[in-house]
Amino acid sequence: MSYIQFTKDQLVNLEFSLTRELLRSNRAGSYACSTIIGCNTRKYHGLLVAPQPQIDGGMHVLLSSLDETVIQQNAEFNLALHRYMGNVYSPKGHKYITDFVSDPLPTVTYRVGGVILTKEMIFIAGDDRCIIKYTLVDAHSPTTMRFRPFLAFRNIHAVSKANGYADKDYHEALNGIYVRLYPGFSNLYMQFSKKPVYTHHPDWYFNFEYIREKARGYDYLEDLLSPGTFELPIDKGESIYFAVSLEEANPESIIRIYEDEVSEHVHRDSFEHCLLNSARQFILHRGKHTEILAGFPWFGRMSRDTFIALPGLTLLQKDYRTFKAVIDSLVAEMKGPLFPHMGSGISAVYNSVDAPLWFFWTLQQYMLLSGDKNVWKYYQLPMKTILYGFRQGALFNIHMLDSGLLYAGQEGTAVTWMDAIVEGQPVTPRIGLPVEINALWYNAIMFALELARKNGDSQFVKDWEEIAEKIPDEFVRTFWIADKNYLADYVYGDYRDKAVRPNQLFAASLPYSPLQEEQCKSVIDRVTSELLTPRGIRTLSPINPAYKPEYTGNQAERDRAYHQGSVFPWLLGHYAEGYLKLYEESGVGFIQKIYAGLEEVMTEHGIGSVSELYDGDPPHKPSGAISQAWSVAEVTRMKWLLDQYKQEKKSKK
């Protein structure tokens, strides 16, 4: 029995099956993604979505979908499902699906009369290639299969419209064809393991409707070009392989490529193995650079997300080489004390005050988990650049006050992780002294001092020791709300924002805390009572009048809710760390219960992964990206933290 599987009753229920999506990818960022029944509901869905650096550096949907038709005794049974404008579903091939399993490979089984057909998919890790295996398990008469591809050739953030510019010609390839709709794109190869009969009759198909984009307030209607159809017979017990790629393959090698990939495949047969597989999908190798993709299917690299996710994605798997490659790639792109928040090169933006401070935390995790004592040797230059740069003053009005605390932000900008902007204005600007920024600032200084002392850097110690000594008192004086026993979210002049948010959590969870133990306990208790949910930590207390219970609506509506109550799973890693620091072995059961409850998300949204966020109110519906790097990483780190305390408990017996 597969760890993740769905029954016929679930699959034919479109309200159920169209909300569950399957993702497979490679190490270059290419992917295949759709719903578990193959009906595309997003403009980001496709069977081959690949980077096109020669076009715009972005990701592009090349092959949107592939219709399969079973032909027996002149009767045709189309197994596909599309939604068209006006809530029209055609054809309705999902009615032939009997079950779906995700392991060892994503497999859909169809039953059409006496025909039983299975469809298995795999994405090749080292190649921009998706291979689908069709096996005719049973049939009582001669059977033919027809395949109709639908082409998009456009950026993932756009939709295709019928036009007179698309190149409708095709070129022969071994056991297939290759096409290129527009100049500058890569050729798209569609090949089979045995020779088909190809009939060229290019036609536009109009008004495919993407219901997820419609709900999100984006353009949701697309026209796709079908170049023609492939037909080939299939015998009972026979398997046919279809490969779509940016490079031509020898048809005789398609089966070998498929089987080699299967042999290297790590099964998704448990919660932990799903997390491990998902973690690997975010690690990208592009040229000489190694990057962490923030989330599928629409995010690129983000430095803040990278530093937060790196330990859970690499260090817990003892992949120290990848860790350092990612760090080195980002360090090479620093602009003064800042890392590129998004983008790279001339398109990079640097509006993140916390990314440089998370850099210190991720190095702490590296030293803890690898045992490498040469962190100062490797990274003292960027560490010093950040600390001295912030102390002296940087972009976005980032500077250290005489109190030793760190000020950040200016009108019209959002430089903390709560950075949603609507109509040019930040929803939560948090200008001044944000609480988590100063907790991270103190932790960064203390960690750097720890390394400097061990490495005999007396000048650095002299420059920072006095500042470090006064920060705890200044931090408490500035942020502690004595009559409420929790921390203000940010302070701007004489104004103290008393909204209960998770940002105070980091003052209790980071390796170096400016708080006393009782204060840490009060912070954790407040987060537990007002922000903790089974899916993560709310970004705002439900008691607050500004609280948004659901993340829904168009872009502006969703951005207004993004940090105003939405639940983020990644915060659970720091919640668990802060909680276990206080309660140690006695707190293991409570955190274990939260962790175990998260197993339910494996079948809720992005199958086998953890979503970007969830609604603040029950039932905490999943939203945002279907697979988010820091969500997966910090849930993974939760498990590691639990294991450490369990081991300590055993050793004390």
Coordinates of C-alpha atoms in Angstrom, one line a residue, residues 6 41 70 114 205 263 274 420 438 443 457 479 567:
F6 CA -6.5 8.4 -3.3
T41 CA -5.8 24.8 -12.6
V70 CA -7.6 4.8 -25.8
G114 CA -12.0 -4.2 -20.4
Y205 CA -7.7 25.4 -28.6
S263 CA 16.9 3.1 -9.3
C274 CA 8.4 12.9 1.9
A420 CA 3.6 42.8 1.8
N438 CA 17.1 43.4 17.3
N443 CA 22.6 37.1 18.4
D457 CA 40.8 38.8 17.0
F479 CA 10.4 46.2 24.0
V567 CA -0.4 30.9 9.6

